[in-house]
GROMACS .gro file of C-alpha atoms in nm:
model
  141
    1UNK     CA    1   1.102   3.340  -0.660
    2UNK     CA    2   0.981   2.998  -0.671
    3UNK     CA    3   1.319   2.866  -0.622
    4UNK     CA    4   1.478   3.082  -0.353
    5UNK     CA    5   1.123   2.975  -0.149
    6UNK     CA    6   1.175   2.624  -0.241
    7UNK     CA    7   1.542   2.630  -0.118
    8UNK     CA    8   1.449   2.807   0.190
    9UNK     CA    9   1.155   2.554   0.289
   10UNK     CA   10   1.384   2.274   0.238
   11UNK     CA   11   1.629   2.451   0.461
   12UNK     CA   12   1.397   2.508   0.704
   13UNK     CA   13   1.304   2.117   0.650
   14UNK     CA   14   1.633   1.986   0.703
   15UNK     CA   15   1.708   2.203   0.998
   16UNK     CA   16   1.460   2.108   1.158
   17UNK     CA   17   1.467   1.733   1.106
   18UNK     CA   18   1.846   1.759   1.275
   19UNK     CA   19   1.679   1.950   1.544
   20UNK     CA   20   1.445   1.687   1.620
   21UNK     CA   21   1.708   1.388   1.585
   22UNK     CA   22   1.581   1.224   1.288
   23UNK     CA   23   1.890   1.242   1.152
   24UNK     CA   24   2.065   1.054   1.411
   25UNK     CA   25   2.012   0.649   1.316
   26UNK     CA   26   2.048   0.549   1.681
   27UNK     CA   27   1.757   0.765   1.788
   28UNK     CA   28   1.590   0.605   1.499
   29UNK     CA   29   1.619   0.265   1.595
   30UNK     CA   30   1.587   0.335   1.976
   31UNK     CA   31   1.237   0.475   1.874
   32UNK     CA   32   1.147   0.181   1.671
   33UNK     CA   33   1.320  -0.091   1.920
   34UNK     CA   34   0.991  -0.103   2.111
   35UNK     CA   35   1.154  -0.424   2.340
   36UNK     CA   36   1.499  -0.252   2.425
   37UNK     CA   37   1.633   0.083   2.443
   38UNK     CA   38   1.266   0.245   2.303
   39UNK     CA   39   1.311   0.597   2.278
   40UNK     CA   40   0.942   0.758   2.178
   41UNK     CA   41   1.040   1.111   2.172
   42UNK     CA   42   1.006   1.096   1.815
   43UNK     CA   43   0.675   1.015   1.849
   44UNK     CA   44   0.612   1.375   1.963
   45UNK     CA   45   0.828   1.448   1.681
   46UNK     CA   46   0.605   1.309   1.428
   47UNK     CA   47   0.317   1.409   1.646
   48UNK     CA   48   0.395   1.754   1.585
   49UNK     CA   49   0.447   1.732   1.209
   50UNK     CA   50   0.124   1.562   1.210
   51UNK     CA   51  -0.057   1.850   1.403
   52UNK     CA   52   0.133   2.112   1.219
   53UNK     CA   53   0.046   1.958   0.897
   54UNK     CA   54  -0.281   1.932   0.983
   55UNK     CA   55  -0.349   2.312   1.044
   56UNK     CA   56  -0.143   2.379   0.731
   57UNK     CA   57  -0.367   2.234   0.506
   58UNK     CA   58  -0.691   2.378   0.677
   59UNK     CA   59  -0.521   2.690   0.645
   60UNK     CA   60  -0.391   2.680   0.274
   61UNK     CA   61  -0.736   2.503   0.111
   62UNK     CA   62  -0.934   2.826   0.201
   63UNK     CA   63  -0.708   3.020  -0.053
   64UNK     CA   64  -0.834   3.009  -0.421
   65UNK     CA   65  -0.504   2.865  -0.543
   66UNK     CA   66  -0.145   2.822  -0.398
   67UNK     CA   67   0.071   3.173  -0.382
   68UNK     CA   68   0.327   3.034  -0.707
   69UNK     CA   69   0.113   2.835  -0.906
   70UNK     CA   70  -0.206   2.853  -1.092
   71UNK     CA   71  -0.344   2.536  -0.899
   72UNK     CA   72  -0.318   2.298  -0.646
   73UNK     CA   73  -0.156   1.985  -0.768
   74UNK     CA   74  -0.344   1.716  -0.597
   75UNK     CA   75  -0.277   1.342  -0.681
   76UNK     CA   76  -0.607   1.188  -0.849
   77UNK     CA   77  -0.520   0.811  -0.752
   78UNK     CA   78  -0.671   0.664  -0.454
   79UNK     CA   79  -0.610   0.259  -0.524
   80UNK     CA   80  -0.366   0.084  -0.312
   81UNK     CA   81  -0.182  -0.145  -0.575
   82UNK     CA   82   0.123  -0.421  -0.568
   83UNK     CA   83   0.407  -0.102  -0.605
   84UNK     CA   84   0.246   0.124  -0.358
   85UNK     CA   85   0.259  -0.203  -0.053
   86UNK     CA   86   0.633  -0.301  -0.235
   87UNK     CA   87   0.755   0.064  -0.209
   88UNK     CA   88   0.617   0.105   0.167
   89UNK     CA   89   0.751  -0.201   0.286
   90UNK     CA   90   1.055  -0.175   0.140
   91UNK     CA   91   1.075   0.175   0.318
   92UNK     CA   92   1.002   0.035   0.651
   93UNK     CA   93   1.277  -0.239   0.581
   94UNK     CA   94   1.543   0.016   0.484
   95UNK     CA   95   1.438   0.282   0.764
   96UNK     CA   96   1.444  -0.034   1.038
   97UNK     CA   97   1.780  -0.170   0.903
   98UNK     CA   98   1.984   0.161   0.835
   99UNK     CA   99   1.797   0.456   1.070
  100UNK     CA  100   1.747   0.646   0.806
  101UNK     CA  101   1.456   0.742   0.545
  102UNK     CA  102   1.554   1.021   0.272
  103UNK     CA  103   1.550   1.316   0.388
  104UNK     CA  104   1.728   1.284   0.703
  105UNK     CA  105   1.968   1.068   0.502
  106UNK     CA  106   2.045   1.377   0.290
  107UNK     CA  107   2.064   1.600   0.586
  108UNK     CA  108   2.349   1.369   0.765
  109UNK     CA  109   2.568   1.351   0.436
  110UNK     CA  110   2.819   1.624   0.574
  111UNK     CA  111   2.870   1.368   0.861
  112UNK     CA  112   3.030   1.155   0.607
  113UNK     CA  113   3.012   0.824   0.868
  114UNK     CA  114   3.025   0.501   0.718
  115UNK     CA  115   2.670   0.409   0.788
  116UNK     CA  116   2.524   0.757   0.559
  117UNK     CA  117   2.790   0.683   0.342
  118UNK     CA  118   2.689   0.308   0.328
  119UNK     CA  119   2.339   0.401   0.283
  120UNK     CA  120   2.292   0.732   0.075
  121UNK     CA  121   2.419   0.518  -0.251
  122UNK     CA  122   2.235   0.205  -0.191
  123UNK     CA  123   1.911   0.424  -0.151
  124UNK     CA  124   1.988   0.610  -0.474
  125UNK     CA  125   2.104   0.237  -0.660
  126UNK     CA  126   1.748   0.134  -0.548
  127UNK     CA  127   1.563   0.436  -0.627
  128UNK     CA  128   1.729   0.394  -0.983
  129UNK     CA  129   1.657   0.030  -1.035
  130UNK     CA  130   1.303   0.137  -0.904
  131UNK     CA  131   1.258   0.308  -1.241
  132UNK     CA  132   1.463   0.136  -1.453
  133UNK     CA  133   1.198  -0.215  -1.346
  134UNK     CA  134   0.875   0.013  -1.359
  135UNK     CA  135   0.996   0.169  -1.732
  136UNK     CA  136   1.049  -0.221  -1.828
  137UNK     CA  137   0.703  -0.316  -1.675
  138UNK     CA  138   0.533  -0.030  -1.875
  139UNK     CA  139   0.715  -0.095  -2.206
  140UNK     CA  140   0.599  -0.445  -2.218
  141UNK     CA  141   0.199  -0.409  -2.124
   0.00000   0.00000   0.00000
């Protein structure tokens, strides 16, 4: 059960980040080319996720514990370290650059254009070296 809900919420995900455009690199970087062609309907975008978010959570704490799980699996670190400010900015630098963050990525692989197909693999060779640099760091300390 957990996995036919857990394909149908990313479904639902990826629809409805192709609804909203997010999947479309030019909208992308009209949005974030605040001193040319800015386009801030994805502001409402994320404004909505935000707000929708939001009421989610108030909604799903007052439960005793989530519907497929024993308990809620909330992250215990709060500290803002080195990789957490290397990982955002190098986020920002790929989402600015390419128009694309992960999941809409994923969602505009059956375009197959050269700028997904540019980018999908150079996200995943980074994600892998990611590891492959924090593993090193943690085998020598």
């Amino acid at each position: 059960m957990r996995l036919v809900l857990g394909f149908a919420s990313g479904l639902l995900f990826g629809l409805g980040l192709i609804l909203a455009g997010m999947s479309n690199p030019a909208k992308v970087l009209n949005f974030l080319d605040i001193a040319g062609t800015f386009d801030p309907s994805l502001a409402f975008v994320m404004g909505g996720a935000a707000l929708t978010t939001f009421i989610g959570y108030r909604l799903v704490w007052r439960r005793g514990r989530p519907l497929l799980m024993s308990d809620f699996q909330i992250p215990t670190r709060k500290d803002i370290d080195r990789d957490l400010l290397t990982g955002a900015a190098l986020f920002g630098i790929g989402w600015g650059i390419g128009g694309f963050c992960p999941g809409p990525a994923w969602t505009a692989l059956p375009l197959a254009t050269p700028g997904i197909l540019a980018f999908l693999p150079s996200m995943l060779a980074g994600m892998a070296l990611a590891l492959f640099v924090k593993g090193r760091r943690l085998r020598m300390a």
